[in-house]
Amino acid sequence: MAPPKAPDSTRRSDRSRRAIYDAALALVGETGYARTTIEGIAARAGVGKQTIYRWWPSKAAVLMEAFLDLAARQSAEAAEAAGGEAGGTKAAAAGAMDAAGTGIPDTGDLAADLKLVLRATVDELNDPAAAAPTRALTAEGIVDPALGAQFVEKLLDPQIQLYVTRLRAAQDAGEVRADIDPRTALELLIAPLTHRWLLRTLPLTHAYADEIVDYTLRGLSPRA
Amino acid sequence: MAPPKAPDSTRRSDRSRRAIYDAALALVGETGYARTTIEGIAARAGVGKQTIYRWWPSKAAVLMEAFLDLAARQSAEAAEAAGGEAGGTKAAAAGAMDAAGTGIPDTGDLAADLKLVLRATVDELNDPAAAAPTRALTAEGIVDPALGAQFVEKLLDPQIQLYVTRLRAAQDAGEVRADIDPRTALELLIAPLTHRWLLRTLPLTHAYADEIVDYTLRGLSPRA
């Protein structure tokens, strides 16, 4: 007897969606944003291009969604690697770079919490599978303001908000000065990693992430 | 009587070189790196393409040189705008983003010196004439490691060295803690500006430059 139709069709849909995401990320990583086309994605995914047009209005839209899906999967993997038994805290730390926004841990030790999150960010940026598509999409966003705005709104701003929330909690706890603007302060934490990764000035390591946290929290000037 | 030949030919060379730089920057800003060609630059500059091939080995080489020339002119303009009578200090501050490397001023007040330089950087990044070619070249460097390495070596590293030198002097003067690595610390100063400018997260202003300097020097944690 044939299985009921609906679940099978859902499975087929999920398979197609996954194939389209994978094809989109592979193509943009290999040939760049400009040369990636809906036709190319469809051919590589083994679907008709009408399937893509039915689900997404544009190339930018399918790429952005493929990218958000990648970020979510990276976070889930990082959370798993951090060890299921540790549960909430480590999973949440890994999730800091997840657009879904599971939050930055708050153990009461701001430096430790930030180091955990920035080390996870280093690992994600150094993941070769994600590097090429992330670079291609970031580069395109730099020269295409509309795509860049989507990138910021859908991917970056939700992450930024997690840092604002954690720094506000640290202010409430007396760990961060009250006269600091968290929205500005967080850029001292995330911008150096992005800068080093995008421009490849020097290797991006856990030790570097730790130094950035220490320097940001304690400052460069000697304590009076 | 006709003027002597050599000076006239030098003037013609200088004019051609200037026209080629202008054409290269305009084209890369308008159409992006990939679609900019030696032929296109030659046509727009009104020179034969053999003239370009005689002086530069590749499209990347002519663009990089045009870009370094632009940065040098921006610095000279900023120095002039800062007022000739102020002389050395302000000119040097503006020159901090100049690959020629005239140095960051050392008035003995690190915060003031860094604010002067980072405000000049904000002005340069907000200059509309430079924005499009700078974005195009940066974006290409992000996806093309060979071009990116040239960008870092020829443009970014000389600037980075100026910050290292100034921070070392501040360490000698007791203005910066001895256990700080200047090469890491400077990234807290320059990366946030680059991040905000490249990704267009929020407006890039003098007030922001000042905040970055204050936060970096004093840190976020309350003083004990």
CSV table of C-alpha atoms in Angstrom, one decimal:
chain,number,residue,atom,x,y,z
A,1,MET,CA,0.0,0.0,0.0
A,2,ALA,CA,1.3,3.5,-0.8
A,3,PRO,CA,1.9,5.8,2.2
A,4,PRO,CA,-0.3,8.8,2.7
A,5,LYS,CA,0.5,11.6,0.3
A,6,ALA,CA,0.9,14.6,2.5
A,7,PRO,CA,3.9,13.5,4.7
A,8,ASP,CA,5.8,12.2,1.6
A,9,SER,CA,5.2,15.5,-0.2
A,10,THR,CA,6.5,17.4,2.9
A,11,ARG,CA,9.6,15.2,3.0
A,12,ARG,CA,10.2,15.9,-0.7
A,13,SER,CA,9.8,19.6,0.0
A,14,ASP,CA,12.2,19.5,2.9
A,15,ARG,CA,14.7,17.6,0.7
A,16,SER,CA,14.3,20.2,-2.1
A,17,ARG,CA,14.7,23.1,0.3
A,18,ARG,CA,17.9,21.6,1.8
A,19,ALA,CA,19.3,20.9,-1.7
A,20,ILE,CA,18.5,24.5,-2.8
A,21,TYR,CA,20.2,26.0,0.3
A,22,ASP,CA,23.3,23.8,-0.3
A,23,ALA,CA,23.5,24.6,-4.0
A,24,ALA,CA,23.0,28.3,-3.3
A,25,LEU,CA,25.8,28.5,-0.7
A,26,ALA,CA,28.2,26.3,-2.8
A,27,LEU,CA,27.7,28.4,-5.9
A,28,VAL,CA,28.1,31.8,-4.2
A,29,GLY,CA,31.2,30.5,-2.5
A,30,GLU,CA,32.7,29.2,-5.7
A,31,THR,CA,31.7,31.9,-8.3
A,32,GLY,CA,30.8,34.9,-6.2
A,33,TYR,CA,27.5,36.7,-5.8
A,34,ALA,CA,27.3,38.3,-9.3
A,35,ARG,CA,27.7,35.0,-11.2
A,36,THR,CA,25.3,33.0,-9.0
A,37,THR,CA,21.9,32.7,-10.8
A,38,ILE,CA,18.5,31.1,-9.9
A,39,GLU,CA,19.0,28.9,-13.0
A,40,GLY,CA,22.4,27.8,-11.7
A,41,ILE,CA,21.1,27.1,-8.2
A,42,ALA,CA,18.1,25.1,-9.7
A,43,ALA,CA,20.4,23.0,-11.9
A,44,ARG,CA,22.8,22.2,-9.1
A,45,ALA,CA,20.0,21.4,-6.7
A,46,GLY,CA,18.3,19.2,-9.2
A,47,VAL,CA,15.0,21.1,-9.1
A,48,GLY,CA,13.1,23.1,-11.6
A,49,LYS,CA,13.7,26.8,-11.4
A,50,GLN,CA,10.0,27.4,-11.0
A,51,THR,CA,10.3,25.6,-7.6
A,52,ILE,CA,12.7,28.3,-6.5
A,53,TYR,CA,10.6,31.1,-7.9
A,54,ARG,CA,7.6,29.7,-6.1
A,55,TRP,CA,9.3,29.9,-2.7
A,56,TRP,CA,11.5,33.0,-3.0
A,57,PRO,CA,11.1,36.3,-4.8
A,58,SER,CA,14.7,36.8,-5.8
A,59,LYS,CA,18.3,35.5,-5.8
A,60,ALA,CA,19.1,37.7,-2.8
A,61,ALA,CA,16.2,36.2,-0.9
A,62,VAL,CA,17.1,32.6,-1.4
A,63,LEU,CA,20.8,33.3,-0.6
A,64,MET,CA,19.9,35.2,2.6
A,65,GLU,CA,17.6,32.4,3.8
A,66,ALA,CA,20.3,29.8,2.9
A,67,PHE,CA,22.7,31.8,4.9
A,68,LEU,CA,20.4,32.2,7.9
A,69,ASP,CA,19.9,28.4,7.9
A,70,LEU,CA,23.6,27.9,7.8
A,71,ALA,CA,24.2,30.2,10.8
A,72,ALA,CA,21.5,28.3,12.7
A,73,ARG,CA,23.0,24.9,11.9
A,74,GLN,CA,26.5,26.2,12.9
A,75,SER,CA,25.1,27.3,16.2
A,76,ALA,CA,23.4,24.0,16.8
A,77,GLU,CA,26.6,22.2,16.1
A,78,ALA,CA,28.6,24.5,18.3
A,79,ALA,CA,26.1,23.9,21.1
A,80,GLU,CA,26.3,20.2,20.6
A,81,ALA,CA,30.1,20.3,20.6
A,82,ALA,CA,30.0,22.3,23.8
A,83,GLY,CA,28.4,19.2,25.3
A,84,GLY,CA,24.8,18.4,25.9
A,85,GLU,CA,25.2,17.8,29.6
A,86,ALA,CA,26.4,21.3,30.2
A,87,GLY,CA,23.0,22.3,28.9
A,88,GLY,CA,21.7,25.8,28.9
A,89,THR,CA,24.8,27.9,29.4
A,90,LYS,CA,27.1,26.6,26.8
A,91,ALA,CA,24.3,26.1,24.2
A,92,ALA,CA,23.2,29.6,24.8
A,93,ALA,CA,26.8,30.8,24.4
A,94,ALA,CA,27.1,29.1,21.0
A,95,GLY,CA,23.7,30.5,20.1
A,96,ALA,CA,25.0,34.1,20.5
A,97,MET,CA,25.8,34.1,16.8
A,98,ASP,CA,22.5,32.5,16.0
A,99,ALA,CA,20.0,34.9,14.5
A,100,ALA,CA,17.3,32.9,16.4
A,101,GLY,CA,18.8,34.6,19.4
A,102,THR,CA,19.0,32.2,22.3
A,103,GLY,CA,21.1,34.7,24.3
A,104,ILE,CA,24.5,35.2,25.8
A,105,PRO,CA,25.0,33.3,29.1
A,106,ASP,CA,24.9,35.2,32.3
A,107,THR,CA,27.0,33.3,35.0
A,108,GLY,CA,27.7,36.6,36.8
A,109,ASP,CA,31.3,36.6,35.3
A,110,LEU,CA,31.0,38.9,32.3
A,111,ALA,CA,34.6,38.2,31.0
A,112,ALA,CA,34.1,34.5,31.1
A,113,ASP,CA,30.7,34.7,29.4
A,114,LEU,CA,32.0,37.0,26.6
A,115,LYS,CA,35.1,34.8,26.1
A,116,LEU,CA,32.9,31.7,25.6
A,117,VAL,CA,30.8,33.5,23.0
A,118,LEU,CA,33.7,35.1,21.1
A,119,ARG,CA,35.6,31.8,21.0
A,120,ALA,CA,32.5,30.2,19.5
A,121,THR,CA,32.4,33.1,17.0
A,122,VAL,CA,36.1,32.5,16.1
A,123,ASP,CA,35.3,28.8,15.5
A,124,GLU,CA,32.4,29.7,13.2
A,125,LEU,CA,34.4,32.2,11.2
A,126,ASN,CA,37.2,29.7,10.8
A,127,ASP,CA,34.8,27.0,9.6
A,128,PRO,CA,35.9,26.4,6.0
A,129,ALA,CA,32.4,25.3,4.8
A,130,ALA,CA,30.9,28.6,5.9
A,131,ALA,CA,33.9,30.9,5.0
A,132,ALA,CA,33.4,31.2,1.2
A,133,PRO,CA,29.7,31.9,1.2
A,134,THR,CA,29.9,34.2,4.2
A,135,ARG,CA,32.7,36.2,2.5
A,136,ALA,CA,30.8,36.4,-0.8
A,137,LEU,CA,27.6,37.6,0.8
A,138,THR,CA,29.5,40.1,3.1
A,139,ALA,CA,31.4,41.5,0.1
A,140,GLU,CA,28.3,41.9,-1.9
A,141,GLY,CA,26.6,43.7,1.0
A,142,ILE,CA,29.5,46.2,1.1
A,143,VAL,CA,28.9,47.3,-2.4
A,144,ASP,CA,25.1,46.7,-2.6
A,145,PRO,CA,23.3,48.9,0.1
A,146,ALA,CA,20.0,47.1,-0.2
A,147,LEU,CA,21.5,43.6,0.3
A,148,GLY,CA,23.8,45.0,3.0
A,149,ALA,CA,20.7,46.4,4.9
A,150,GLN,CA,19.1,43.0,4.8
A,151,PHE,CA,22.2,41.3,6.0
A,152,VAL,CA,22.4,43.7,9.0
A,153,GLU,CA,18.6,43.6,9.8
A,154,LYS,CA,18.2,39.8,9.5
A,155,LEU,CA,21.6,38.5,10.7
A,156,LEU,CA,23.7,41.1,12.5
A,157,ASP,CA,21.1,43.2,14.4
A,158,PRO,CA,19.6,40.2,16.3
A,159,GLN,CA,23.2,39.2,17.4
A,160,ILE,CA,24.0,42.8,18.4
A,161,GLN,CA,20.9,42.9,20.6
A,162,LEU,CA,22.1,39.9,22.5
A,163,TYR,CA,25.3,41.8,23.4
A,164,VAL,CA,23.2,44.9,24.4
A,165,THR,CA,21.1,42.7,26.7
A,166,ARG,CA,24.1,41.1,28.3
A,167,LEU,CA,26.0,44.4,28.8
A,168,ARG,CA,22.9,46.0,30.4
A,169,ALA,CA,22.7,43.1,32.8
A,170,ALA,CA,26.3,43.6,33.7
A,171,GLN,CA,25.6,47.3,34.3
A,172,ASP,CA,22.8,46.3,36.7
A,173,ALA,CA,25.2,44.0,38.4
A,174,GLY,CA,27.8,46.7,38.7
A,175,GLU,CA,30.3,44.9,36.4
A,176,VAL,CA,30.1,47.6,33.8
A,177,ARG,CA,30.2,51.4,34.4
A,178,ALA,CA,26.8,53.0,34.3
A,179,ASP,CA,27.9,55.7,31.9
A,180,ILE,CA,28.8,53.2,29.1
A,181,ASP,CA,26.5,52.9,26.1
A,182,PRO,CA,26.2,49.1,25.5
A,183,ARG,CA,25.3,49.6,21.8
A,184,THR,CA,28.6,51.3,21.3
A,185,ALA,CA,30.7,49.2,23.7
A,186,LEU,CA,29.8,45.9,22.0
A,187,GLU,CA,31.5,47.1,18.8
A,188,LEU,CA,34.8,46.9,20.6
A,189,LEU,CA,34.1,43.2,21.1
A,190,ILE,CA,32.8,42.1,17.8
A,191,ALA,CA,34.4,44.5,15.3
A,192,PRO,CA,38.0,43.4,15.9
A,193,LEU,CA,37.1,39.8,15.1
A,194,THR,CA,35.2,40.7,11.9
A,195,HIS,CA,38.0,43.1,10.9
A,196,ARG,CA,40.7,40.4,11.3
A,197,TRP,CA,38.7,37.8,9.6
A,198,LEU,CA,37.5,39.9,6.6
A,199,LEU,CA,40.8,41.5,5.9
A,200,ARG,CA,43.0,38.5,6.9
A,201,THR,CA,45.4,40.8,8.8
A,202,LEU,CA,46.5,38.1,11.3
A,203,PRO,CA,45.2,34.7,12.4
A,204,LEU,CA,41.9,34.6,14.3
A,205,THR,CA,42.4,32.5,17.4
A,206,HIS,CA,40.9,31.9,20.8
A,207,ALA,CA,43.8,33.7,22.5
A,208,TYR,CA,42.9,36.8,20.4
A,209,ALA,CA,39.3,36.6,21.4
A,210,ASP,CA,40.3,36.4,25.1
A,211,GLU,CA,42.7,39.4,24.7
A,212,ILE,CA,39.9,41.5,23.0
A,213,VAL,CA,37.6,40.8,26.0
A,214,ASP,CA,40.3,41.6,28.6
A,215,TYR,CA,41.3,44.8,26.8
A,216,THR,CA,37.8,45.9,26.3
A,217,LEU,CA,36.7,45.4,29.9
A,218,ARG,CA,39.8,46.7,31.7
A,219,GLY,CA,40.9,49.4,29.2
A,220,LEU,CA,44.4,50.3,28.1
A,221,SER,CA,45.1,53.0,30.7
A,222,PRO,CA,46.8,52.1,34.0
A,223,ARG,CA,44.4,52.1,36.9
A,224,ALA,CA,44.8,55.2,39.0
B,1,MET,CA,60.4,78.7,-30.3
B,2,ALA,CA,59.2,75.3,-29.2
B,3,PRO,CA,59.9,74.5,-25.5
B,4,PRO,CA,62.4,71.8,-24.7
B,5,LYS,CA,60.9,68.3,-25.2
B,6,ALA,CA,61.6,66.5,-21.9
B,7,PRO,CA,59.6,68.7,-19.5
B,8,ASP,CA,56.6,68.7,-21.9
B,9,SER,CA,56.7,65.0,-22.2
B,10,THR,CA,56.9,64.7,-18.4
B,11,ARG,CA,53.8,66.9,-18.1
B,12,ARG,CA,52.0,64.8,-20.6
B,13,SER,CA,52.9,61.7,-18.7
B,14,ASP,CA,51.7,63.2,-15.4
B,15,ARG,CA,48.4,64.2,-17.1
B,16,SER,CA,48.0,60.7,-18.5
B,17,ARG,CA,48.8,59.1,-15.1
B,18,ARG,CA,46.3,61.3,-13.3
B,19,ALA,CA,43.6,60.6,-16.0
B,20,ILE,CA,44.2,56.9,-15.7
B,21,TYR,CA,43.9,57.0,-11.8
B,22,ASP,CA,40.7,59.0,-12.1
B,23,ALA,CA,39.2,56.7,-14.7
B,24,ALA,CA,40.2,53.6,-12.7
B,25,LEU,CA,38.6,54.8,-9.5
B,26,ALA,CA,35.5,56.1,-11.3
B,27,LEU,CA,34.9,52.8,-13.1
B,28,VAL,CA,35.5,50.5,-10.1
B,29,GLY,CA,33.2,52.7,-8.1
B,30,GLU,CA,30.5,52.6,-10.8
B,31,THR,CA,30.6,49.0,-12.1
B,32,GLY,CA,32.5,47.1,-9.4
B,33,TYR,CA,35.9,45.4,-9.6
B,34,ALA,CA,34.9,42.4,-11.8
B,35,ARG,CA,33.5,44.6,-14.6
B,36,THR,CA,36.4,47.1,-14.6
B,37,THR,CA,38.9,46.4,-17.5
B,38,ILE,CA,42.2,47.8,-18.7
B,39,GLU,CA,40.4,48.6,-22.0
B,40,GLY,CA,37.6,50.5,-20.1
B,41,ILE,CA,40.1,52.5,-18.1
B,42,ALA,CA,42.1,53.4,-21.2
B,43,ALA,CA,38.9,54.5,-23.1
B,44,ARG,CA,37.7,56.6,-20.2
B,45,ALA,CA,41.1,58.2,-19.6
B,46,GLY,CA,41.6,58.9,-23.3
B,47,VAL,CA,44.9,57.0,-23.6
B,48,GLY,CA,45.9,53.9,-25.6
B,49,LYS,CA,45.7,50.7,-23.6
B,50,GLN,CA,49.4,50.1,-24.4
B,51,THR,CA,50.1,53.1,-22.2
B,52,ILE,CA,48.5,51.3,-19.3
B,53,TYR,CA,50.2,48.0,-20.0
B,54,ARG,CA,53.6,49.8,-20.2
B,55,TRP,CA,53.2,51.2,-16.7
B,56,TRP,CA,51.3,48.5,-14.8
B,57,PRO,CA,51.4,44.7,-15.1
B,58,SER,CA,47.7,44.2,-14.3
B,59,LYS,CA,44.3,45.7,-13.5
B,60,ALA,CA,44.9,45.0,-9.8
B,61,ALA,CA,48.2,46.9,-9.9
B,62,VAL,CA,46.7,50.0,-11.6
B,63,LEU,CA,43.8,50.1,-9.2
B,64,MET,CA,45.9,49.6,-6.1
B,65,GLU,CA,48.2,52.5,-7.2
B,66,ALA,CA,45.2,54.7,-8.0
B,67,PHE,CA,43.9,53.9,-4.6
B,68,LEU,CA,47.1,54.7,-2.8
B,69,ASP,CA,47.3,58.0,-4.7
B,70,LEU,CA,43.7,58.8,-3.6
B,71,ALA,CA,44.6,58.0,0.0
B,72,ALA,CA,47.7,60.3,-0.2
B,73,ARG,CA,45.6,63.1,-1.7
B,74,GLN,CA,42.9,62.7,1.0
B,75,SER,CA,45.5,63.0,3.7
B,76,ALA,CA,47.1,66.1,2.1
B,77,GLU,CA,43.6,67.7,1.9
B,78,ALA,CA,42.8,66.8,5.5
B,79,ALA,CA,46.2,68.3,6.6
B,80,GLU,CA,45.4,71.5,4.6
B,81,ALA,CA,41.9,71.7,6.1
B,82,ALA,CA,43.4,71.3,9.6
B,83,GLY,CA,45.1,74.6,8.9
B,84,GLY,CA,48.7,75.2,7.7
B,85,GLU,CA,49.6,77.4,10.6
B,86,ALA,CA,49.0,74.6,13.1
B,87,GLY,CA,51.8,72.9,11.2
B,88,GLY,CA,53.3,69.6,12.1
B,89,THR,CA,50.9,68.1,14.6
B,90,LYS,CA,47.6,68.4,12.7
B,91,ALA,CA,49.2,67.5,9.4
B,92,ALA,CA,50.7,64.5,11.0
B,93,ALA,CA,47.3,63.5,12.5
B,94,ALA,CA,45.6,63.7,9.1
B,95,GLY,CA,48.5,61.7,7.7
B,96,ALA,CA,47.8,58.8,10.0
B,97,MET,CA,45.7,57.2,7.3
B,98,ASP,CA,48.3,58.0,4.7
B,99,ALA,CA,50.3,55.0,3.5
B,100,ALA,CA,53.3,57.4,3.3
B,101,GLY,CA,53.1,57.3,7.1
B,102,THR,CA,53.8,60.7,8.4
B,103,GLY,CA,52.9,59.5,11.9
B,104,ILE,CA,50.3,60.0,14.7
B,105,PRO,CA,51.0,63.2,16.7
B,106,ASP,CA,52.4,62.8,20.2
B,107,THR,CA,51.3,65.8,22.3
B,108,GLY,CA,51.6,63.7,25.5
B,109,ASP,CA,47.8,63.4,25.6
B,110,LEU,CA,47.0,60.0,24.0
B,111,ALA,CA,43.2,60.4,24.1
B,112,ALA,CA,43.4,63.8,22.3
B,113,ASP,CA,45.9,62.5,19.7
B,114,LEU,CA,43.8,59.4,18.9
B,115,LYS,CA,40.6,61.4,18.7
B,116,LEU,CA,42.2,63.8,16.2
B,117,VAL,CA,43.3,60.9,14.0
B,118,LEU,CA,40.1,58.8,14.2
B,119,ARG,CA,38.0,61.9,13.5
B,120,ALA,CA,40.1,62.5,10.3
B,121,THR,CA,39.5,58.8,9.5
B,122,VAL,CA,35.8,59.3,9.9
B,123,ASP,CA,35.9,62.3,7.5
B,124,GLU,CA,37.9,60.2,4.9
B,125,LEU,CA,35.5,57.3,5.1
B,126,ASN,CA,32.5,59.6,4.8
B,127,ASP,CA,34.0,61.4,1.7
B,128,PRO,CA,31.6,60.4,-1.1
B,129,ALA,CA,34.3,60.6,-3.8
B,130,ALA,CA,36.4,57.9,-2.1
B,131,ALA,CA,33.5,55.8,-0.8
B,132,ALA,CA,32.6,53.8,-3.9
B,133,PRO,CA,36.1,52.8,-5.0
B,134,THR,CA,37.1,52.1,-1.5
B,135,ARG,CA,34.1,49.8,-1.0
B,136,ALA,CA,34.7,48.1,-4.3
B,137,LEU,CA,38.3,47.4,-3.6
B,138,THR,CA,37.7,46.3,0.0
B,139,ALA,CA,34.9,43.9,-1.2
B,140,GLU,CA,37.1,42.4,-3.8
B,141,GLY,CA,39.9,41.9,-1.3
B,142,ILE,CA,37.5,40.0,0.9
B,143,VAL,CA,36.8,37.4,-1.7
B,144,ASP,CA,40.2,37.5,-3.5
B,145,PRO,CA,43.0,36.6,-1.1
B,146,ALA,CA,45.8,37.8,-3.3
B,147,LEU,CA,44.3,41.2,-3.8
B,148,GLY,CA,43.4,41.4,-0.1
B,149,ALA,CA,47.0,40.6,0.9
B,150,GLN,CA,48.2,43.5,-1.3
B,151,PHE,CA,45.6,45.8,0.2
B,152,VAL,CA,46.8,44.9,3.7
B,153,GLU,CA,50.5,45.1,2.9
B,154,LYS,CA,50.4,48.3,0.9
B,155,LEU,CA,47.6,50.3,2.6
B,156,LEU,CA,46.6,48.9,5.9
B,157,ASP,CA,49.9,47.7,7.5
B,158,PRO,CA,51.7,51.0,7.2
B,159,GLN,CA,48.8,52.7,9.0
B,160,ILE,CA,48.7,49.9,11.6
B,161,GLN,CA,52.4,50.5,12.3
B,162,LEU,CA,51.7,54.2,13.1
B,163,TYR,CA,49.3,53.1,15.9
B,164,VAL,CA,51.8,50.6,17.2
B,165,THR,CA,54.5,53.3,17.4
B,166,ARG,CA,52.1,55.8,19.1
B,167,LEU,CA,50.9,53.2,21.6
B,168,ARG,CA,54.5,52.1,22.4
B,169,ALA,CA,55.4,55.8,23.1
B,170,ALA,CA,52.3,55.9,25.4
B,171,GLN,CA,53.6,52.8,27.2
B,172,ASP,CA,57.0,54.5,27.7
B,173,ALA,CA,55.2,57.6,29.1
B,174,GLY,CA,53.1,55.4,31.5
B,175,GLU,CA,49.9,56.3,29.7
B,176,VAL,CA,49.2,52.7,28.6
B,177,ARG,CA,49.7,49.6,30.8
B,178,ALA,CA,53.0,47.8,30.1
B,179,ASP,CA,51.3,44.4,29.7
B,180,ILE,CA,49.2,45.6,26.7
B,181,ASP,CA,50.2,44.3,23.2
B,182,PRO,CA,49.9,47.5,21.0
B,183,ARG,CA,49.4,45.4,17.9
B,184,THR,CA,46.3,43.9,19.4
B,185,ALA,CA,45.1,47.0,21.2
B,186,LEU,CA,45.0,49.2,18.1
B,187,GLU,CA,42.3,46.9,16.6
B,188,LEU,CA,39.9,48.1,19.3
B,189,LEU,CA,40.4,51.6,17.9
B,190,ILE,CA,40.3,51.0,14.1
B,191,ALA,CA,38.1,48.0,13.7
B,192,PRO,CA,34.9,49.5,15.1
B,193,LEU,CA,35.1,52.4,12.5
B,194,THR,CA,35.7,50.0,9.7
B,195,HIS,CA,32.9,47.7,10.8
B,196,ARG,CA,30.4,50.5,11.1
B,197,TRP,CA,31.4,51.9,7.7
B,198,LEU,CA,31.6,48.7,5.7
B,199,LEU,CA,28.4,47.2,7.1
B,200,ARG,CA,26.5,50.5,7.5
B,201,THR,CA,25.1,49.5,10.9
B,202,LEU,CA,24.9,53.1,12.2
B,203,PRO,CA,26.2,56.5,11.2
B,204,LEU,CA,29.9,57.1,11.4
B,205,THR,CA,30.4,60.4,13.4
B,206,HIS,CA,33.1,62.3,15.3
B,207,ALA,CA,31.2,61.6,18.5
B,208,TYR,CA,31.4,57.9,17.8
B,209,ALA,CA,35.2,58.2,17.2
B,210,ASP,CA,35.6,60.0,20.5
B,211,GLU,CA,33.5,57.3,22.4
B,212,ILE,CA,35.6,54.5,20.9
B,213,VAL,CA,38.8,56.2,22.1
B,214,ASP,CA,37.4,56.8,25.6
B,215,TYR,CA,36.0,53.3,26.0
B,216,THR,CA,39.3,51.7,24.7
B,217,LEU,CA,41.5,53.7,27.0
B,218,ARG,CA,39.4,53.5,30.1
B,219,GLY,CA,37.7,50.1,29.6
B,220,LEU,CA,34.1,49.2,30.5
B,221,SER,CA,34.7,47.9,34.1
B,222,PRO,CA,34.3,50.3,37.0
B,223,ARG,CA,37.7,51.4,38.5
B,224,ALA,CA,38.4,49.5,41.7
